Tab-separated table of N, CA and C in Angstrom:
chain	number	residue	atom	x	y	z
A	1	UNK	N	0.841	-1.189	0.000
A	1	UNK	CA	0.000	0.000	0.000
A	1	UNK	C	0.881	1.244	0.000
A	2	UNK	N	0.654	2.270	-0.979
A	2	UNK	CA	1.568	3.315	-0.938
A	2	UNK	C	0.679	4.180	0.290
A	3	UNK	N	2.438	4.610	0.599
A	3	UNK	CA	1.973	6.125	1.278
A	3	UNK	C	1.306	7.183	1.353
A	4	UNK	N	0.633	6.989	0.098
A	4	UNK	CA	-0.413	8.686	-0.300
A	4	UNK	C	-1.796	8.450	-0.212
A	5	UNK	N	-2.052	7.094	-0.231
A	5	UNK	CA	-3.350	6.754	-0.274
A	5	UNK	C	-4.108	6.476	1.477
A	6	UNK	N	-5.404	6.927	1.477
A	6	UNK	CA	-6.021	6.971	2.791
A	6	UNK	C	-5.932	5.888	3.763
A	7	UNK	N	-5.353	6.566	4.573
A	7	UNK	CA	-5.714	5.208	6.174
A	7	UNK	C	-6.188	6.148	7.103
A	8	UNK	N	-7.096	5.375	7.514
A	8	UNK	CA	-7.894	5.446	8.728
A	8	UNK	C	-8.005	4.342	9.383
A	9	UNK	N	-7.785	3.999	10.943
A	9	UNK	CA	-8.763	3.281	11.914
A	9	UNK	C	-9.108	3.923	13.443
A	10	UNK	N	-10.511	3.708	13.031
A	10	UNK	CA	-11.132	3.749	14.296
A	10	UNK	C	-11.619	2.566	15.195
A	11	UNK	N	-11.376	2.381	16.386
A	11	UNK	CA	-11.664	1.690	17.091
A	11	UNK	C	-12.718	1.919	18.807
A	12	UNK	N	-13.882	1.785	18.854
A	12	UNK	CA	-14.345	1.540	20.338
A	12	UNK	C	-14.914	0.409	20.748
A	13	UNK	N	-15.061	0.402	21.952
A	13	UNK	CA	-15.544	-0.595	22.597
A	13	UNK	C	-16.026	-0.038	24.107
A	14	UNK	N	-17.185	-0.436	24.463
A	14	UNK	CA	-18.293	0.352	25.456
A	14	UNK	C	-19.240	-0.312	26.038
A	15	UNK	N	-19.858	-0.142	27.034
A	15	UNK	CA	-21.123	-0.291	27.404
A	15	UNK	C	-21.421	0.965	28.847
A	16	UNK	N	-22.462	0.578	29.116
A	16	UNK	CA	-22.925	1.243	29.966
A	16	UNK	C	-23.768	0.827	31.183
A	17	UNK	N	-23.293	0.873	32.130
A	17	UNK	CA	-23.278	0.203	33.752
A	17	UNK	C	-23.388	0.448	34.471
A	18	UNK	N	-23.068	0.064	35.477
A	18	UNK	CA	-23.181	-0.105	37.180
A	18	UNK	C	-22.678	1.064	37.234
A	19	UNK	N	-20.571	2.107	36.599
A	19	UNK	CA	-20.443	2.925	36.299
A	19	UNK	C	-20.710	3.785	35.984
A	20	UNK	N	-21.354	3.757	35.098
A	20	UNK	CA	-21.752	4.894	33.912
A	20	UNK	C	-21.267	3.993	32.482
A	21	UNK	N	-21.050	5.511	31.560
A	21	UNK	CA	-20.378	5.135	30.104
A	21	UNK	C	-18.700	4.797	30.876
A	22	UNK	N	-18.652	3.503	30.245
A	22	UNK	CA	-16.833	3.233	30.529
A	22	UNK	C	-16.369	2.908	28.850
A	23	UNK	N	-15.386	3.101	28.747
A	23	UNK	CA	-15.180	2.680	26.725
A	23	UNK	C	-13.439	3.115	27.044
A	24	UNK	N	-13.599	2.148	25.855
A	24	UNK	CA	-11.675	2.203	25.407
A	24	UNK	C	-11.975	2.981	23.755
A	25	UNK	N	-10.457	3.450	22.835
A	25	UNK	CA	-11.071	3.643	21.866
A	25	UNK	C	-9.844	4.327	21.830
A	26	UNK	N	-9.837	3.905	20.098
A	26	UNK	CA	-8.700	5.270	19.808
A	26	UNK	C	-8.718	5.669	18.122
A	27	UNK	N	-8.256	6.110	17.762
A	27	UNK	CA	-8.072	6.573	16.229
A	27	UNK	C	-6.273	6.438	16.104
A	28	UNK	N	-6.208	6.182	14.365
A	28	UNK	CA	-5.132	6.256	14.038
A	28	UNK	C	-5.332	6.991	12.508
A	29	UNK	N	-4.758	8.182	12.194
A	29	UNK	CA	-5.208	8.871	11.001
A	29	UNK	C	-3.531	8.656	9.883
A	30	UNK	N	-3.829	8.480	8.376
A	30	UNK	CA	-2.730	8.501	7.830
A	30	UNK	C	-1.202	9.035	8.072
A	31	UNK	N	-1.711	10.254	8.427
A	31	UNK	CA	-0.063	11.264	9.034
A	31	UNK	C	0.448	10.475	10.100
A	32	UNK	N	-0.310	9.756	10.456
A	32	UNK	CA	0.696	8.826	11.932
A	32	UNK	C	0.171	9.246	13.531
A	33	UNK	N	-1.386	9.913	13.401
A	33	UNK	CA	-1.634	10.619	14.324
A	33	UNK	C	-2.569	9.503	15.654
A	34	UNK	N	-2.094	9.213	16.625
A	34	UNK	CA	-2.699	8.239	17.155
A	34	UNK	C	-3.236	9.051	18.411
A	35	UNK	N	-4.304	8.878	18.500
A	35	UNK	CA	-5.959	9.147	19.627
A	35	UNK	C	-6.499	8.237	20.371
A	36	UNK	N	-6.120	8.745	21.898
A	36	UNK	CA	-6.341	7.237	22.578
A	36	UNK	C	-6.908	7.872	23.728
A	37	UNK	N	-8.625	6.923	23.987
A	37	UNK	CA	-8.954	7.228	25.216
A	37	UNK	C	-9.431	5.879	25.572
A	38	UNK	N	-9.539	6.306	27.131
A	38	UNK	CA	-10.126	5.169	27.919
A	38	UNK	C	-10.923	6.003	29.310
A	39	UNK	N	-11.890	5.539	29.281
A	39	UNK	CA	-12.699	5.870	30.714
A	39	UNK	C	-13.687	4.864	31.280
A	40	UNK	N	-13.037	5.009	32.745
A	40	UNK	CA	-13.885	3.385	33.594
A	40	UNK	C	-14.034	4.377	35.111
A	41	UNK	N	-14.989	4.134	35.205
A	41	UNK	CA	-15.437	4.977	36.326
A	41	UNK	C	-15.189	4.369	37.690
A	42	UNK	N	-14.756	3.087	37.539
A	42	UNK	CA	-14.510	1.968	38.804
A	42	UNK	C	-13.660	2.691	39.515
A	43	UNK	N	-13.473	2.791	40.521
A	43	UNK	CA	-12.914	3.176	41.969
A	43	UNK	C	-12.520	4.637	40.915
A	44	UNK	N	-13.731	5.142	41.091
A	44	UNK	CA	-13.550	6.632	40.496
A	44	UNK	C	-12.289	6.865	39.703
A	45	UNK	N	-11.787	6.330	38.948
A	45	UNK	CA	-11.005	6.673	37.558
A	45	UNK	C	-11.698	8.129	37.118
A	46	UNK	N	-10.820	8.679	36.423
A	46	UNK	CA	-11.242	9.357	35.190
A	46	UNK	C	-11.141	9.305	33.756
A	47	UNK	N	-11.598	9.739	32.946
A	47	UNK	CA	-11.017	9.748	31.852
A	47	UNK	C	-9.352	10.260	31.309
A	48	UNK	N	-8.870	8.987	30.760
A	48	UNK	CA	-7.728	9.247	30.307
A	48	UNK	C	-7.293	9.487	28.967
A	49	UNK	N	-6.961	10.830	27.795
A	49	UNK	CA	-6.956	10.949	26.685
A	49	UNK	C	-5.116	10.980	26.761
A	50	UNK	N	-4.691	10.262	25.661
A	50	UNK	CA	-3.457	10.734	24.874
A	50	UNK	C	-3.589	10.818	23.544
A	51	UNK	N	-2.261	11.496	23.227
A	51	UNK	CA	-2.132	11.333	21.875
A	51	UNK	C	-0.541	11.629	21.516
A	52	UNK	N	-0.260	10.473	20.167
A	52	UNK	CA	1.216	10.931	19.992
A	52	UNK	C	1.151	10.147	18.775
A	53	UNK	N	2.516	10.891	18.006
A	53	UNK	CA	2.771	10.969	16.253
A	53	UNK	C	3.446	9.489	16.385
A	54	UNK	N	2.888	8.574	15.745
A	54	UNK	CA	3.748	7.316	14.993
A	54	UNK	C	4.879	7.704	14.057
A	55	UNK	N	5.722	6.760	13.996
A	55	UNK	CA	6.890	6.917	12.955
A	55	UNK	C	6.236	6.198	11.873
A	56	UNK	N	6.726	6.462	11.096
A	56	UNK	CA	5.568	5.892	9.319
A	56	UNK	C	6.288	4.561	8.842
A	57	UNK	N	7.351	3.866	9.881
A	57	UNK	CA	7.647	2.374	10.233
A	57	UNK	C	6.454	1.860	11.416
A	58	UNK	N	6.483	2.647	12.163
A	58	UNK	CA	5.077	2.009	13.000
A	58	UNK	C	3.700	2.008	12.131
A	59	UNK	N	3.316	3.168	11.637
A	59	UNK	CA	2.517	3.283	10.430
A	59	UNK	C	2.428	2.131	9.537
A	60	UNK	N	3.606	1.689	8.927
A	60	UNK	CA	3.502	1.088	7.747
A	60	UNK	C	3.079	-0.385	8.560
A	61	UNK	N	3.905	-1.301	10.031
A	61	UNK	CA	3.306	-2.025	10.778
A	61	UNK	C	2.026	-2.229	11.048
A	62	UNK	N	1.178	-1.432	11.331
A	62	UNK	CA	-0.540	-1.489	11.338
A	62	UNK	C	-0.569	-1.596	10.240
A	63	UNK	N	-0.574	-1.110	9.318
A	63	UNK	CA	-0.932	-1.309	7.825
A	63	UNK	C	-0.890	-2.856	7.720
A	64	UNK	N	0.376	-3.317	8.184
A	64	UNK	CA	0.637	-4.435	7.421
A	64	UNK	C	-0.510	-5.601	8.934
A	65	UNK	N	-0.618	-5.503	9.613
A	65	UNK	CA	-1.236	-5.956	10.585
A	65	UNK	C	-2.892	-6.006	10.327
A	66	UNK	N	-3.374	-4.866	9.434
A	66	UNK	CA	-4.628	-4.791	9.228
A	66	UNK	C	-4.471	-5.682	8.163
A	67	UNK	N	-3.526	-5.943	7.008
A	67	UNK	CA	-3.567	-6.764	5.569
A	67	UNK	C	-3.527	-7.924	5.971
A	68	UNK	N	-2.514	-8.624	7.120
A	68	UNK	CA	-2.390	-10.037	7.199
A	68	UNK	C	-3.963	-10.584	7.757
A	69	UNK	N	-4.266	-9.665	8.958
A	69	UNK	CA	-5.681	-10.157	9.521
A	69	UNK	C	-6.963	-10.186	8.625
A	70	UNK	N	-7.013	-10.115	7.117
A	70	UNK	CA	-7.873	-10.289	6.494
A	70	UNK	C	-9.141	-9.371	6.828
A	71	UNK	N	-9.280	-8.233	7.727
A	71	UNK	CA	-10.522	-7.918	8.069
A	71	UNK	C	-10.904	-7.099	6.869
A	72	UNK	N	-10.218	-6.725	5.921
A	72	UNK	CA	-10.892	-6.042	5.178
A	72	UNK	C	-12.463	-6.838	4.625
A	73	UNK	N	-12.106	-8.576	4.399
A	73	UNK	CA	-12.840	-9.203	3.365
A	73	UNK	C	-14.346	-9.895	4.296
A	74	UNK	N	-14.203	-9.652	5.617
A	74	UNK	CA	-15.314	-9.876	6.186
A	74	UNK	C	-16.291	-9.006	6.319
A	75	UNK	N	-17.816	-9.480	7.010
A	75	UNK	CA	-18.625	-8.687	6.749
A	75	UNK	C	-19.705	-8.878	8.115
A	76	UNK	N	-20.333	-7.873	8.951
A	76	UNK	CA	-20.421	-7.982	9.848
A	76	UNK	C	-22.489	-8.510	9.379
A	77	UNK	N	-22.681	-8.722	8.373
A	77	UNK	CA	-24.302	-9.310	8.340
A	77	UNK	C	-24.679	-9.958	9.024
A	78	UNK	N	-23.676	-11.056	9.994
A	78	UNK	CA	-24.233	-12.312	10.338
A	78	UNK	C	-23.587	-11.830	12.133
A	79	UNK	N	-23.305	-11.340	12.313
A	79	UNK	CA	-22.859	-10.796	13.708
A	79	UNK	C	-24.001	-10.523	14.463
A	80	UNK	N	-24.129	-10.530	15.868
A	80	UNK	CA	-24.943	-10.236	17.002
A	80	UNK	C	-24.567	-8.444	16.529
A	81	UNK	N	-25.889	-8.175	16.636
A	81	UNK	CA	-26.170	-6.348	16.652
A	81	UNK	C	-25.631	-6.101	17.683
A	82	UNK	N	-25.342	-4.701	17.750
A	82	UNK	CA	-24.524	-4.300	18.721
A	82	UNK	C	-26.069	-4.305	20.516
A	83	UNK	N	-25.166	-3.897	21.315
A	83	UNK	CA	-25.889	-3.935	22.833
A	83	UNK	C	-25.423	-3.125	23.625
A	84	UNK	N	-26.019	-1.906	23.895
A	84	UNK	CA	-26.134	-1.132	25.074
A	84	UNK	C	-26.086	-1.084	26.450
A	85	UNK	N	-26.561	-2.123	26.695
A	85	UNK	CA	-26.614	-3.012	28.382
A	85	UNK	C	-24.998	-3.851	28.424
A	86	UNK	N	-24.874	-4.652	27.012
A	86	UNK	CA	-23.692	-5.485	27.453
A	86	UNK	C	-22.245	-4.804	26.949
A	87	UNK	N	-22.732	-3.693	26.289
A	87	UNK	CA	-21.471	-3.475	25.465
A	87	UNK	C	-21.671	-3.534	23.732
A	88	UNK	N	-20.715	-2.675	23.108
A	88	UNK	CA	-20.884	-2.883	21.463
A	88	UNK	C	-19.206	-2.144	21.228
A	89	UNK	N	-19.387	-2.828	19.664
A	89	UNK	CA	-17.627	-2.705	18.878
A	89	UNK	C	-18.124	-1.599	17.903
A	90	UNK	N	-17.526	-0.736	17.796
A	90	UNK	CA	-16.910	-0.294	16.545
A	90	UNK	C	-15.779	-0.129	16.106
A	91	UNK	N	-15.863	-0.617	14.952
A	91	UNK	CA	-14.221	-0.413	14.280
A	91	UNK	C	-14.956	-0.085	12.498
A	92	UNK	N	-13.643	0.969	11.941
A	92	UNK	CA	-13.653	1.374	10.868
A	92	UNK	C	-12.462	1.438	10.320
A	93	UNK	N	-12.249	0.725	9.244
A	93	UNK	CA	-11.007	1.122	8.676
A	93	UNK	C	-11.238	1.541	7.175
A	94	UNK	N	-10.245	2.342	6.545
A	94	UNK	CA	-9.794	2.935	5.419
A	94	UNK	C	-8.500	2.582	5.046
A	95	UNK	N	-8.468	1.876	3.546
A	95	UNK	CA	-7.012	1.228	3.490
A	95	UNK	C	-6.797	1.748	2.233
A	96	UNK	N	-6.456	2.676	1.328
A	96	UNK	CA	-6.657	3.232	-0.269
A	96	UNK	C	-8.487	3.375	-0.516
A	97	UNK	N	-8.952	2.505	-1.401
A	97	UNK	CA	-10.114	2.837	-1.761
A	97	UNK	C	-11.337	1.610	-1.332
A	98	UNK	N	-10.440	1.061	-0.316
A	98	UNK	CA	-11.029	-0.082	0.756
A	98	UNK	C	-11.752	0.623	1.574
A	99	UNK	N	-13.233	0.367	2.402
A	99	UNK	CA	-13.552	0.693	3.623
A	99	UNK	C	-14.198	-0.257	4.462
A	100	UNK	N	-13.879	-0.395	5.365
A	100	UNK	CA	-15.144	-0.983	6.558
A	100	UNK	C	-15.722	-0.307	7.050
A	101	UNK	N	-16.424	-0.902	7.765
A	101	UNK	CA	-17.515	-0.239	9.105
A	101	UNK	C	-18.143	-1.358	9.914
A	102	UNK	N	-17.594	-1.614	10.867
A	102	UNK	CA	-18.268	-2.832	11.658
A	102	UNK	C	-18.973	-2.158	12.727
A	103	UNK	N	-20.393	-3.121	13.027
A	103	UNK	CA	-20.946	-2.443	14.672
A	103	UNK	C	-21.278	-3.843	15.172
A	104	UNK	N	-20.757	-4.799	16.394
A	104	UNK	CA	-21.299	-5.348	16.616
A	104	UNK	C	-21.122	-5.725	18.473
A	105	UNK	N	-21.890	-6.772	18.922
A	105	UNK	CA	-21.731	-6.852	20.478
A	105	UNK	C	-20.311	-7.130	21.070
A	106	UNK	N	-20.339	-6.846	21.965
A	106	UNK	CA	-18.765	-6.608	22.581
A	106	UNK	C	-18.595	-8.164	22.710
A	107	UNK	N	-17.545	-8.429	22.699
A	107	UNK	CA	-16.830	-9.817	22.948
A	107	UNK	C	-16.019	-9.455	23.449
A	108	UNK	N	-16.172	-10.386	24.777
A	108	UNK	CA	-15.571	-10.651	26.116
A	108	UNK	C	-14.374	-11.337	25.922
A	109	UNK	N	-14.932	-12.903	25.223
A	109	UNK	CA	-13.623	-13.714	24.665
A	109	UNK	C	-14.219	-14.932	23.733
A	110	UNK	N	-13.267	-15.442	23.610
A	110	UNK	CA	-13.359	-16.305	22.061
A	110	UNK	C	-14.666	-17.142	22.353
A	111	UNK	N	-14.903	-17.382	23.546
A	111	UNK	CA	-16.111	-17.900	23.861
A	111	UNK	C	-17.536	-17.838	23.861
A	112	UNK	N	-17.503	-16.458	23.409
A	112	UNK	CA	-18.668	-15.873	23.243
A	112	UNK	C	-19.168	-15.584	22.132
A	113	UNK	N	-18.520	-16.110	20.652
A	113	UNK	CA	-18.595	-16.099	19.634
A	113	UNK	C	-19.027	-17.798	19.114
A	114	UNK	N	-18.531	-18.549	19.927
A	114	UNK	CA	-18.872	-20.376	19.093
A	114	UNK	C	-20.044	-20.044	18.543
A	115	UNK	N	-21.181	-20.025	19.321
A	115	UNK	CA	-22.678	-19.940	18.739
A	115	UNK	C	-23.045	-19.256	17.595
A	116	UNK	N	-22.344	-18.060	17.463
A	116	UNK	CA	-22.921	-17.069	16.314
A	116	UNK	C	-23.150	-17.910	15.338
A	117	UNK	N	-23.631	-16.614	13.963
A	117	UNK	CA	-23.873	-17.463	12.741
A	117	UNK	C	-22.737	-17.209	12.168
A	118	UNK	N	-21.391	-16.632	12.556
A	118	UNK	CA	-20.291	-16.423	11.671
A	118	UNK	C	-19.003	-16.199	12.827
A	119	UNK	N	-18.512	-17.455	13.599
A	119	UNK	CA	-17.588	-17.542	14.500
A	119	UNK	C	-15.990	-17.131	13.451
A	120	UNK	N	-16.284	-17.650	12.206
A	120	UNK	CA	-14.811	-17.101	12.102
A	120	UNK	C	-14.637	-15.946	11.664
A	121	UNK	N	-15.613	-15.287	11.187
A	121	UNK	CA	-15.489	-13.926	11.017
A	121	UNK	C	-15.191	-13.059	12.045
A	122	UNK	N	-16.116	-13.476	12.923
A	122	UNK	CA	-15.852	-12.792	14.220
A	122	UNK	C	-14.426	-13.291	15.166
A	123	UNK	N	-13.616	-13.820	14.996
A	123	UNK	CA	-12.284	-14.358	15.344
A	123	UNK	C	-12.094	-13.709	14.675
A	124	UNK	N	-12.064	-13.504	14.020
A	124	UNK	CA	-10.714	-12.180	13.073
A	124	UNK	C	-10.993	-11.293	13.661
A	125	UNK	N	-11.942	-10.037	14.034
A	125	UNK	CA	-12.337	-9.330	14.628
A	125	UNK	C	-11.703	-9.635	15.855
A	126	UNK	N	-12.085	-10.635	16.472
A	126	UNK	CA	-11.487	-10.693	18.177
A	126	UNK	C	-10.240	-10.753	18.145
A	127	UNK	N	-9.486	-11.403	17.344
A	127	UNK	CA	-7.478	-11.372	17.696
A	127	UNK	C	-6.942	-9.911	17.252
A	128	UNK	N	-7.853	-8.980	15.832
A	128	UNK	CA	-7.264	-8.169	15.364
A	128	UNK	C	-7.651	-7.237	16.605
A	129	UNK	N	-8.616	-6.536	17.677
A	129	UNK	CA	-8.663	-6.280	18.508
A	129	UNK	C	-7.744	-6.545	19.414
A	130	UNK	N	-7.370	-7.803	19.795
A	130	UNK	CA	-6.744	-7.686	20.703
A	130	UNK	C	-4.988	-7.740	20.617
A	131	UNK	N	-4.898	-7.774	18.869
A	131	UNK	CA	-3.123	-7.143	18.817
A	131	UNK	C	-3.367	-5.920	19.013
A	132	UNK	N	-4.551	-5.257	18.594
A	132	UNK	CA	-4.417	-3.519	18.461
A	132	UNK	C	-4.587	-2.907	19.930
A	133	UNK	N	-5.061	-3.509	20.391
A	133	UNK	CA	-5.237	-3.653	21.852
A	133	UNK	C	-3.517	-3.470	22.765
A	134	UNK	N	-2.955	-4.699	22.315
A	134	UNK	CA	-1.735	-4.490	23.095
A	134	UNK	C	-0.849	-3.429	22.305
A	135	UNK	N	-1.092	-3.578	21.320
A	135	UNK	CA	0.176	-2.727	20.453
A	135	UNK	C	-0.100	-1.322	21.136
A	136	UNK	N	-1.415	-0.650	21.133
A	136	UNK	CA	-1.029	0.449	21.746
A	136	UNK	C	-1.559	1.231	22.947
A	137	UNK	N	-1.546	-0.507	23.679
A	137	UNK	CA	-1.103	-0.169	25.371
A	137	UNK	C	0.086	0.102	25.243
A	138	UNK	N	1.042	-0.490	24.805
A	138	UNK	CA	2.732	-0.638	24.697
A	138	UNK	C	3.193	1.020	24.071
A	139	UNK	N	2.191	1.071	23.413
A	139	UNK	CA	3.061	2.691	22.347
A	139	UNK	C	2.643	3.861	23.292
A	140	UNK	N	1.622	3.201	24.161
A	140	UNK	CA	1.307	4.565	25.286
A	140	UNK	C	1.937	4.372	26.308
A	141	UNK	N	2.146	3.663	26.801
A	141	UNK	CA	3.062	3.303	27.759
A	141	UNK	C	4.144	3.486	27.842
A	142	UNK	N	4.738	3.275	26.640
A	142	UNK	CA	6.596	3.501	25.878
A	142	UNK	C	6.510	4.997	25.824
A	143	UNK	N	5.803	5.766	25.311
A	143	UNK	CA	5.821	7.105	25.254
A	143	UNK	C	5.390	8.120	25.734
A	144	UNK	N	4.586	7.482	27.290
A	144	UNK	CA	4.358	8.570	28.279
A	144	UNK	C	4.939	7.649	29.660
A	145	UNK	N	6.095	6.762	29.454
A	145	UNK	CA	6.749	6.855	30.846
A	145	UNK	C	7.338	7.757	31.438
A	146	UNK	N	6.843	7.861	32.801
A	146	UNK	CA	7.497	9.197	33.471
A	146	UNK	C	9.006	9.013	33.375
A	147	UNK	N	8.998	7.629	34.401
A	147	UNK	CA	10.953	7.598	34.142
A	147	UNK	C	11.592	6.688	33.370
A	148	UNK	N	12.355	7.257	32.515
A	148	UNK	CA	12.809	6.747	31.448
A	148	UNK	C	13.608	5.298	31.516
A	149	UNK	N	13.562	4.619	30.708
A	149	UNK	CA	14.870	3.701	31.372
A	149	UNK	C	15.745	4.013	31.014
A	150	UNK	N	17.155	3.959	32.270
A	150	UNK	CA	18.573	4.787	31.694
A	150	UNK	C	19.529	3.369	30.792
């Protein structure tokens, strides 16, 4: 995928509870611009926003992370609608003149998908979540440690 052509991903995940609204979620825009919040109201948290510029080697990594996981070619028809009480996904991506748009119920874990009418679709969805998941716990973490390692 060249460099000039559109990327976008958006990612949330939410419900609404015992808390309040709690949700994770972040954006990643072509220039390398990464948008990251999280708010959980449990033992009174607040909302936590960052944001910080990717190198366009980390860039080109998601890229290549969104291509291997195939999510472009799935399709969320056969997915549990999204849920308010238990939670719901969104994710959107933009890859050149590719788009998604997924909305569906939050998944907890791989377990909660056997039944559907489309478990492997939704496994792609659940692992690609949860690399994007760690990848940028790690890139927020790496780049807002207070003390550095010497």
């Amino acid at each position: 995928m060249a460099d000039t052509e559109p990327f976008y991903i958006y990612f949330y995940s939410g419900h609404k509870g015992q808390f309040g609204h709690e949700f994770f979620r972040f954006e990643i825009d072509e220039k390398g611009r990464l948008s990251y919040a999280n708010d959980s109201k449990y033992r009174r948290d607040s909302l936590i926003e960052k944001s910080l510029k990717l190198s366009p080697t980390m860039l080109n990594e998601i890229k290549r992370i969104v291509e291997d996981s195939e999510i472009m070619s799935e399709s969320d028809d056969k997915w549990p609608p999204r849920d308010d009480v238990n939670g719901r996904i969104n994710l959107e991506i933009t890859m050149g003149k590719r788009k998604i748009s997924f909305e569906t119920a939050k998944i907890g874990s791989l377990s909660d998908i056997v039944d559907t009418r489309d478990p492997e679709g939704l496994r792609v969805l659940y692992y690609l979540i949860q690399d994007f998941k760690c990848l940028i716990m790690s890139l927020i973490s790496l780049h807002f440690k207070i003390k550095p390692i010497a």
